């Protein structure tokens, strides 16, 4: 019997080193270790958010079909970040690569200080919602019961996010 597959949506980002190559490497590792990559958004360049005195980020959303649990996907993502050279210093600080689990099927998960799905800040961040709406516009947010596109077009974040 085949294991049940879930579609997970992840946001990749980074603002140090060869930013494009870091995104490519993360996707390659995720495809090997987490599941089949179903889609990739365009790459977007975004001004730094939260801590603004740093280089601009490249961000990209992907969807992946996986038989892993959400917590296993998170742990694999953190391990891939480390493998690719991520060092965690400052919250919202510079980084080679960041892999965030945004949605996991239609699940709502809250494991205190560990994992919240849907990602609690996604709806406030244009750099998440624009790439995500490109590949998952008709996907329903499991708490708000609106599509990703409906949320994205009403976002009030005025940070500059441009497709490259």
Coordinates of N, CA, C and O in Angstrom, one line a residue:
X1 N 0.8 -1.2 0.0 CA 0.0 0.0 0.0 C 0.9 1.2 0.0 O 1.8 1.4 0.8
X2 N 0.6 2.2 -0.9 CA 1.4 3.4 -1.0 C 1.1 4.3 0.2 O 0.0 4.4 0.7
X3 N 2.1 5.0 0.6 CA 1.9 6.0 1.7 C 1.1 7.2 1.2 O 1.3 7.5 0.0
X4 N 0.3 7.7 2.0 CA -0.5 8.9 1.6 C 0.4 10.1 1.3 O 1.3 10.3 2.1
X5 N 0.1 10.8 0.3 CA 0.9 12.0 -0.1 C 0.1 13.2 0.3 O -1.1 13.3 0.2
X6 N 0.9 14.2 0.7 CA 0.4 15.5 1.1 C 1.1 16.5 0.2 O 2.3 16.4 0.0
X7 N 0.4 17.6 -0.2 CA 1.1 18.7 -0.9 C 1.5 19.7 0.1 O 0.6 20.2 0.8
X8 N 2.8 20.0 0.2 CA 3.3 21.0 1.1 C 3.8 22.2 0.3 O 4.3 22.0 -0.8
X9 N 3.6 23.4 0.9 CA 4.1 24.6 0.2 C 5.1 25.2 1.1 O 4.9 25.4 2.3
X10 N 6.3 25.5 0.5 CA 7.4 26.0 1.2 C 7.8 27.3 0.6 O 7.7 27.5 -0.7
X11 N 8.4 28.2 1.4 CA 9.0 29.4 0.9 C 10.5 29.4 1.1 O 10.9 29.1 2.3
X12 N 11.2 29.6 0.1 CA 12.7 29.6 0.2 C 13.2 31.1 0.1 O 12.6 31.8 -0.7
X13 N 14.2 31.4 0.8 CA 14.8 32.7 0.7 C 16.2 32.8 1.1 O 16.7 31.9 1.8
X14 N 16.9 33.8 0.7 CA 18.2 34.1 1.1 C 18.7 35.4 0.6 O 18.3 35.9 -0.4
X15 N 19.7 35.9 1.3 CA 20.3 37.2 0.9 C 21.8 37.3 1.0 O 22.4 38.4 0.9
X16 N 22.4 36.1 1.1 CA 23.9 36.1 1.1 C 24.4 35.1 0.1 O 23.7 34.2 -0.3
X17 N 25.7 35.3 -0.4 CA 26.3 34.4 -1.3 C 25.6 34.5 -2.7 O 25.0 35.5 -3.0
X18 N 25.7 33.4 -3.4 CA 25.0 33.3 -4.7 C 23.6 32.9 -4.5 O 23.2 31.7 -4.3
X19 N 22.8 33.9 -4.4 CA 21.4 33.7 -3.9 C 20.6 32.8 -4.8 O 19.9 31.9 -4.3
X20 N 20.7 32.9 -6.1 CA 20.0 32.0 -7.0 C 20.5 30.6 -6.9 O 19.7 29.6 -6.8
X21 N 21.8 30.4 -6.8 CA 22.3 29.0 -6.6 C 21.9 28.4 -5.3 O 21.6 27.2 -5.3
X22 N 21.8 29.2 -4.3 CA 21.3 28.7 -3.0 C 19.9 28.2 -3.1 O 19.6 27.2 -2.5
X23 N 19.1 28.9 -3.8 CA 17.7 28.5 -4.0 C 17.7 27.2 -4.8 O 16.9 26.2 -4.4
X24 N 18.4 27.1 -5.9 CA 18.5 25.9 -6.7 C 19.0 24.7 -5.8 O 18.4 23.6 -6.0
X25 N 20.0 24.9 -5.0 CA 20.5 23.8 -4.2 C 19.5 23.3 -3.2 O 19.4 22.1 -2.9
X26 N 18.8 24.3 -2.6 CA 17.7 23.9 -1.6 C 16.7 23.1 -2.3 O 16.2 22.0 -1.8
X27 N 16.2 23.5 -3.5 CA 15.2 22.7 -4.2 C 15.7 21.3 -4.6 O 15.0 20.3 -4.4
X28 N 17.0 21.2 -5.0 CA 17.5 19.9 -5.3 C 17.5 19.0 -4.1 O 17.1 17.9 -4.2
X29 N 17.9 19.5 -2.9 CA 17.9 18.7 -1.7 C 16.5 18.3 -1.3 O 16.3 17.2 -0.8
X30 N 15.6 19.3 -1.4 CA 14.2 19.0 -1.0 C 13.6 17.9 -1.9 O 12.9 17.0 -1.4
X31 N 13.9 18.0 -3.2 CA 13.5 16.9 -4.1 C 14.0 15.6 -3.7 O 13.3 14.6 -3.9
X32 N 15.2 15.5 -3.3 CA 15.8 14.2 -2.9 C 15.3 13.7 -1.5 O 15.1 12.5 -1.4
X33 N 15.1 14.6 -0.6 CA 14.9 14.2 0.8 C 13.5 14.3 1.3 O 13.1 13.7 2.3
X34 N 12.7 15.1 0.6 CA 11.3 15.4 1.1 C 10.2 14.8 0.2 O 9.3 14.2 0.7
X35 N 10.4 15.0 -1.1 CA 9.4 14.4 -2.0 C 9.5 15.0 -3.4 O 10.5 15.7 -3.7
X36 N 8.6 14.8 -4.2 CA 8.6 15.2 -5.6 C 8.2 16.7 -5.7 O 7.1 17.1 -5.2
X37 N 9.1 17.5 -6.3 CA 8.7 18.9 -6.5 C 7.6 19.0 -7.6 O 7.8 18.5 -8.7
X38 N 6.5 19.6 -7.2 CA 5.4 19.7 -8.2 C 5.4 21.0 -9.0 O 5.1 21.1 -10.1
X39 N 5.8 22.1 -8.3 CA 5.9 23.4 -9.0 C 6.8 24.4 -8.3 O 7.1 24.2 -7.1
X40 N 7.3 25.3 -9.1 CA 8.2 26.4 -8.5 C 7.7 27.7 -9.0 O 7.4 27.8 -10.2
X41 N 7.6 28.7 -8.2 CA 7.2 30.0 -8.6 C 8.4 30.7 -9.3 O 9.5 30.2 -9.3
X42 N 8.2 31.8 -9.9 CA 9.2 32.7 -10.3 C 10.1 33.1 -9.1 O 9.6 32.9 -7.9
X43 N 11.2 33.7 -9.3 CA 12.0 34.2 -8.2 C 11.7 35.7 -8.1 O 11.6 36.4 -9.1
X44 N 11.6 36.1 -6.8 CA 11.3 37.5 -6.5 C 12.4 38.1 -5.7 O 12.9 37.4 -4.8
X45 N 12.7 39.3 -6.0 CA 13.6 40.1 -5.1 C 12.8 41.0 -4.2 O 11.9 41.6 -4.6
X46 N 13.2 40.9 -2.9 CA 12.5 41.6 -1.9 C 13.4 42.4 -1.0 O 14.4 41.8 -0.6
X47 N 13.0 43.6 -0.6 CA 13.8 44.3 0.4 C 13.7 43.5 1.7 O 12.7 42.8 1.9
X48 N 14.7 43.7 2.5 CA 14.8 43.0 3.8 C 13.6 43.4 4.6 O 13.2 44.5 4.6
X49 N 13.0 42.4 5.4 CA 11.8 42.6 6.2 C 12.3 42.5 7.7 O 13.0 41.6 8.0
X50 N 11.7 43.3 8.5 CA 12.0 43.2 10.0 C 13.3 43.9 10.4 O 13.3 44.8 11.2
X51 N 14.4 43.4 9.8 CA 15.7 44.0 10.1 C 16.2 44.5 8.7 O 16.7 43.7 7.9
X52 N 16.1 45.8 8.5 CA 16.2 46.3 7.1 C 17.6 46.7 6.7 O 17.8 47.0 5.5
X53 N 18.6 46.7 7.6 CA 19.9 47.1 7.2 C 20.8 45.9 6.7 O 21.8 45.6 7.2
X54 N 20.3 45.3 5.6 CA 20.9 44.1 5.1 C 20.6 44.0 3.6 O 19.6 44.7 3.1
X55 N 21.3 43.2 2.8 CA 21.0 43.0 1.4 C 19.6 42.5 1.1 O 19.0 41.8 2.0
X56 N 19.1 42.8 -0.1 CA 17.8 42.3 -0.5 C 17.8 40.7 -0.6 O 18.8 40.1 -0.8
X57 N 16.6 40.2 -0.4 CA 16.5 38.7 -0.5 C 16.0 38.3 -1.8 O 15.3 39.0 -2.5
X58 N 16.3 37.1 -2.2 CA 15.6 36.4 -3.3 C 14.6 35.4 -2.6 O 15.0 34.7 -1.7
X59 N 13.4 35.3 -3.1 CA 12.4 34.4 -2.5 C 11.8 33.6 -3.6 O 11.6 34.1 -4.7
X60 N 11.4 32.4 -3.3 CA 10.7 31.5 -4.3 C 9.8 30.5 -3.5 O 10.2 30.0 -2.5
X61 N 8.6 30.3 -4.0 CA 7.7 29.3 -3.4 C 7.8 28.0 -4.2 O 7.9 28.1 -5.4
X62 N 7.7 26.9 -3.5 CA 7.6 25.6 -4.2 C 6.5 24.8 -3.6 O 6.1 25.0 -2.4
X63 N 5.9 23.9 -4.4 CA 5.0 22.9 -3.8 C 5.7 21.5 -4.0 O 6.4 21.3 -5.0
X64 N 5.5 20.7 -3.1 CA 6.1 19.4 -3.0 C 5.2 18.3 -2.6 O 4.4 18.6 -1.6
X65 N 5.2 17.2 -3.2 CA 4.3 16.0 -2.8 C 5.2 15.2 -1.9 O 6.2 14.7 -2.3
X66 N 4.7 14.9 -0.6 CA 5.5 14.2 0.3 C 4.7 13.2 1.1 O 3.5 13.4 1.3
X67 N 5.3 12.1 1.5 CA 4.7 11.2 2.4 C 5.1 11.4 3.9 O 4.7 10.7 4.8
X68 N 5.9 12.4 4.1 CA 6.4 12.8 5.4 C 5.3 13.5 6.2 O 4.4 14.1 5.6
X69 N 5.4 13.6 7.5 CA 4.6 14.4 8.3 C 5.1 15.9 8.2 O 6.2 16.1 7.8
X70 N 4.3 16.8 8.6 CA 4.7 18.2 8.6 C 6.0 18.4 9.5 O 6.9 19.1 9.1
X71 N 6.0 17.8 10.7 CA 7.2 17.9 11.5 C 8.4 17.3 10.9 O 9.5 17.9 11.0
X72 N 8.3 16.2 10.2 CA 9.4 15.6 9.5 C 9.9 16.5 8.3 O 11.1 16.7 8.1
X73 N 9.0 17.2 7.6 CA 9.3 18.1 6.6 C 10.1 19.3 7.2 O 11.2 19.7 6.7
X74 N 9.6 19.8 8.3 CA 10.3 20.9 9.0 C 11.8 20.5 9.4 O 12.7 21.2 9.2
X75 N 11.9 19.3 10.0 CA 13.2 18.8 10.4 C 14.1 18.6 9.2 O 15.3 19.0 9.3
X76 N 13.6 18.1 8.1 CA 14.5 17.9 6.9 C 14.9 19.3 6.4 O 16.0 19.5 6.0
X77 N 13.9 20.3 6.4 CA 14.2 21.6 5.9 C 15.3 22.3 6.7 O 16.3 22.9 6.2
X78 N 15.3 22.1 8.1 CA 16.3 22.7 8.9 C 17.6 22.0 8.7 O 18.7 22.7 8.7
X79 N 17.6 20.7 8.5 CA 18.9 20.0 8.2 C 19.5 20.4 6.9 O 20.7 20.6 6.7
X80 N 18.6 20.7 5.9 CA 19.1 21.1 4.5 C 19.7 22.5 4.7 O 20.7 22.8 4.1
X81 N 19.0 23.4 5.5 CA 19.6 24.8 5.7 C 21.0 24.6 6.2 O 21.9 25.3 5.8
X82 N 21.2 23.8 7.2 CA 22.5 23.6 7.8 C 23.5 23.1 6.8 O 24.6 23.5 6.8
X83 N 23.1 22.1 6.1 CA 23.9 21.5 5.1 C 24.4 22.5 4.1 O 25.6 22.5 3.6
X84 N 23.6 23.5 3.7 CA 23.9 24.5 2.8 C 24.6 25.7 3.4 O 24.8 26.7 2.8
X85 N 24.9 25.6 4.7 CA 25.7 26.6 5.4 C 25.0 27.7 6.2 O 25.6 28.7 6.6
X86 N 23.7 27.5 6.5 CA 23.0 28.4 7.3 C 23.5 28.5 8.7 O 23.7 27.5 9.3
X87 N 23.7 29.7 9.2 CA 24.1 30.0 10.5 C 23.0 30.9 11.1 O 22.7 31.9 10.6
X88 N 22.4 30.4 12.2 CA 21.3 31.2 12.8 C 21.9 32.2 13.8 O 22.4 31.7 14.8
X89 N 21.8 33.5 13.5 CA 22.4 34.5 14.4 C 21.2 35.4 14.9 O 20.8 35.2 16.0
X90 N 20.8 36.3 14.1 CA 19.7 37.2 14.4 C 18.4 36.8 13.8 O 18.3 36.3 12.7
X91 N 17.3 37.0 14.6 CA 16.0 36.8 14.1 C 15.8 37.8 12.9 O 16.2 39.0 13.1
X92 N 15.4 37.4 11.8 CA 15.2 38.2 10.6 C 16.5 38.7 10.1 O 16.6 39.7 9.3
X93 N 17.6 38.1 10.4 CA 18.9 38.5 10.0 C 19.3 38.0 8.6 O 18.6 37.2 8.0
X94 N 20.5 38.3 8.2 CA 21.1 37.8 6.9 C 21.2 36.3 7.0 O 21.4 35.7 8.0
X95 N 21.0 35.7 5.8 CA 21.1 34.2 5.8 C 21.4 33.7 4.4 O 21.0 34.4 3.4
X96 N 22.1 32.6 4.3 CA 22.4 32.0 3.0 C 21.1 31.4 2.4 O 20.8 31.5 1.2
X97 N 20.4 30.7 3.3 CA 19.1 30.1 2.9 C 18.2 30.0 4.0 O 18.6 29.8 5.2
X98 N 16.9 30.1 3.7 CA 15.8 29.9 4.7 C 14.8 29.1 4.0 O 14.4 29.4 2.9
X99 N 14.3 28.1 4.7 CA 13.2 27.2 4.1 C 12.1 27.2 5.2 O 12.3 26.7 6.3
X100 N 11.0 27.8 4.8 CA 9.8 27.9 5.7 C 8.7 27.0 5.2 O 8.3 27.1 4.0
X101 N 8.1 26.2 6.0 CA 6.9 25.4 5.7 C 5.7 26.4 5.9 O 5.5 26.9 7.0
X102 N 5.0 26.6 4.8 CA 3.9 27.6 4.8 C 2.5 27.0 5.0 O 1.7 27.3 5.8
X103 N 2.3 26.0 4.2 CA 1.0 25.2 4.2 C 1.4 23.7 4.1 O 2.3 23.3 3.4
X104 N 0.5 22.9 4.7 CA 0.7 21.4 4.6 C -0.6 20.8 4.4 O -1.4 20.6 5.3
X105 N -1.0 20.6 3.1 CA -2.3 20.1 2.8 C -3.3 21.1 3.3 O -3.1 22.3 3.2
X106 N -4.4 20.6 3.9 CA -5.4 21.5 4.5 C -5.3 21.4 6.0 O -6.2 21.8 6.8
X107 N -4.1 21.0 6.5 CA -4.0 20.8 8.0 C -3.8 22.1 8.7 O -3.2 23.1 8.2
X108 N -4.2 22.2 10.0 CA -4.0 23.2 10.9 C -3.2 22.6 12.0 O -3.7 21.7 12.7
X109 N -2.0 23.1 12.3 CA -1.1 22.4 13.2 C -0.5 23.5 14.1 O -0.1 24.6 13.7
X110 N -0.5 23.3 15.4 CA 0.1 24.2 16.4 C 0.8 23.4 17.5 O 0.2 22.9 18.4
X111 N 2.1 23.3 17.3 CA 3.0 22.6 18.2 C 3.8 23.7 18.8 O 4.7 24.3 18.2
X112 N 3.5 24.1 20.1 CA 4.1 25.3 20.7 C 5.6 25.4 20.5 O 6.3 24.4 20.8
X113 N 6.0 26.5 20.1 CA 7.5 26.9 19.9 C 8.2 26.0 18.9 O 9.4 25.9 18.9
X114 N 7.4 25.3 18.1 CA 8.0 24.3 17.1 C 7.5 24.5 15.7 O 8.2 24.7 14.8
X115 N 6.2 24.5 15.6 CA 5.6 24.5 14.2 C 4.1 25.0 14.3 O 3.3 24.5 15.1
X116 N 3.9 26.0 13.4 CA 2.5 26.5 13.2 C 2.2 26.4 11.7 O 2.9 27.0 10.9
X117 N 1.1 25.7 11.4 CA 0.6 25.6 10.0 C -0.8 26.0 10.0 O -1.6 25.4 10.9
X118 N -1.3 26.8 9.2 CA -0.6 27.6 8.2 C 0.4 28.6 8.9 O 0.2 28.9 10.1
X119 N 1.5 28.9 8.2 CA 2.4 29.8 8.8 C 1.7 31.1 9.3 O 1.0 31.7 8.5
X120 N 1.9 31.4 10.6 CA 1.0 32.5 11.2 C 1.2 33.9 10.5 O 0.3 34.7 10.6
X121 N 2.4 34.2 10.0 CA 2.7 35.5 9.4 C 2.5 35.6 7.9 O 2.6 36.6 7.3
X122 N 2.2 34.4 7.3 CA 2.1 34.4 5.8 C 1.2 35.5 5.2 O 1.6 36.1 4.2
X123 N 0.1 35.7 5.8 CA -0.9 36.6 5.3 C -0.5 38.1 5.4 O -1.2 38.9 4.8
X124 N 0.5 38.3 6.1 CA 1.0 39.7 6.3 C 2.2 40.1 5.5 O 2.7 41.2 5.6
X125 N 2.7 39.1 4.7 CA 4.0 39.3 4.1 C 3.8 39.1 2.5 O 3.6 38.0 2.1
X126 N 4.0 40.2 1.8 CA 3.9 40.1 0.4 C 5.0 39.2 -0.2 O 4.7 38.5 -1.2
X127 N 6.2 39.1 0.4 CA 7.2 38.3 -0.2 C 6.9 36.8 0.0 O 7.5 36.0 -0.7
X128 N 5.9 36.4 0.8 CA 5.4 35.1 0.9 C 4.2 34.9 -0.1 O 4.2 34.0 -0.9
X129 N 3.3 35.8 0.0 CA 2.0 35.7 -0.7 C 2.1 35.8 -2.2 O 1.4 35.1 -3.0
X130 N 3.0 36.7 -2.7 CA 3.1 36.8 -4.2 C 3.6 35.6 -4.9 O 3.0 35.0 -5.8
X131 N 4.8 35.0 -4.4 CA 5.2 33.8 -5.0 C 4.3 32.6 -4.8 O 4.0 31.8 -5.7
X132 N 3.7 32.6 -3.6 CA 2.7 31.5 -3.3 C 1.5 31.6 -4.2 O 1.0 30.6 -4.7
X133 N 1.0 32.8 -4.4 CA -0.2 32.9 -5.2 C 0.0 32.5 -6.7 O -0.9 32.1 -7.4
X134 N 1.3 32.6 -7.1 CA 1.6 32.2 -8.4 C 1.4 30.7 -8.7 O 1.0 30.3 -9.7
X135 N 1.8 29.9 -7.6 CA 1.7 28.4 -7.8 C 0.5 27.8 -7.0 O 0.2 26.6 -7.2
X136 N -0.2 28.6 -6.2 CA -1.2 28.0 -5.4 C -2.4 29.0 -5.2 O -3.0 29.1 -4.2
X137 N -2.6 29.8 -6.2 CA -3.7 30.8 -6.2 C -5.0 30.3 -5.8 O -5.8 31.0 -5.0
X138 N -5.4 29.1 -6.2 CA -6.7 28.6 -5.9 C -6.8 27.7 -4.7 O -7.8 27.2 -4.3
X139 N -5.6 27.6 -4.0 CA -5.6 26.8 -2.7 C -6.3 27.5 -1.6 O -6.1 28.7 -1.5
X140 N -7.0 26.8 -0.8 CA -7.8 27.5 0.2 C -7.0 27.5 1.5 O -6.4 26.5 1.9
X141 N -6.9 28.7 2.1 CA -6.3 28.9 3.5 C -7.2 28.1 4.4 O -8.4 28.4 4.5
X142 N -6.6 27.1 5.2 CA -7.5 26.3 6.0 C -8.1 26.9 7.2 O -9.0 26.4 7.8
X143 N -7.7 28.2 7.6 CA -8.3 28.9 8.7 C -9.2 30.0 8.2 O -10.3 30.1 8.7
X144 N -8.7 30.8 7.3 CA -9.5 31.9 6.8 C -10.5 31.6 5.7 O -11.4 32.4 5.5
X145 N -10.4 30.4 5.1 CA -11.4 29.9 4.1 C -11.5 30.9 3.0 O -12.6 31.1 2.4
X146 N -10.3 31.4 2.6 CA -10.2 32.3 1.4 C -9.1 31.7 0.6 O -8.2 31.0 1.1
X147 N -9.1 31.9 -0.7 CA -8.0 31.4 -1.5 C -6.7 32.2 -1.3 O -6.8 33.4 -0.9
X148 N -5.6 31.6 -1.6 CA -4.3 32.3 -1.5 C -4.4 33.6 -2.3 O -3.9 34.7 -1.9
X149 N -4.9 33.5 -3.5 CA -5.0 34.7 -4.4 C -5.9 35.8 -3.8 O -5.6 37.0 -3.8
X150 N -7.0 35.4 -3.2 CA -7.9 36.4 -2.5 C -7.2 37.1 -1.4 O -7.4 38.3 -1.3
X151 N -6.4 36.4 -0.7 CA -5.6 37.0 0.4 C -4.5 37.9 -0.2 O -4.3 39.0 0.3
X152 N -3.8 37.4 -1.2 CA -2.7 38.1 -1.7 C -3.1 39.5 -2.3 O -2.4 40.5 -2.1
X153 N -4.2 39.6 -3.0 CA -4.6 40.8 -3.6 C -5.0 41.9 -2.6 O -5.0 43.1 -2.9
X154 N -5.3 41.5 -1.4 CA -5.8 42.4 -0.3 C -4.7 42.7 0.7 O -4.9 43.4 1.7
X155 N -3.5 42.2 0.5 CA -2.4 42.3 1.5 C -2.0 43.8 1.6 O -1.9 44.5 0.6
X156 N -1.8 44.2 2.9 CA -1.5 45.6 3.1 C 0.0 45.9 3.2 O 0.5 47.0 3.3
X157 N 0.9 44.9 3.2 CA 2.3 45.0 3.2 C 2.8 45.8 2.0 O 2.5 45.5 0.9
X158 N 3.5 46.9 2.2 CA 3.9 47.7 1.1 C 5.4 47.6 0.8 O 6.0 48.4 0.1
X159 N 6.0 46.5 1.3 CA 7.4 46.2 1.0 C 7.5 45.9 -0.5 O 6.7 45.3 -1.1
X160 N 8.6 46.4 -1.1 CA 8.8 46.2 -2.6 C 9.2 44.7 -2.8 O 10.2 44.2 -2.3
X161 N 8.4 44.1 -3.6 CA 8.7 42.7 -4.0 C 8.5 42.6 -5.6 O 7.5 42.9 -6.1
X162 N 9.6 42.3 -6.3 CA 9.5 42.3 -7.7 C 10.0 41.0 -8.3 O 11.0 40.4 -7.9
X163 N 9.3 40.5 -9.3 CA 9.6 39.3 -10.0 C 10.9 39.6 -10.8 O 11.0 40.6 -11.5
X164 N 11.8 38.6 -10.8 CA 13.0 38.8 -11.6 C 13.1 37.8 -12.7 O 12.4 36.8 -12.7

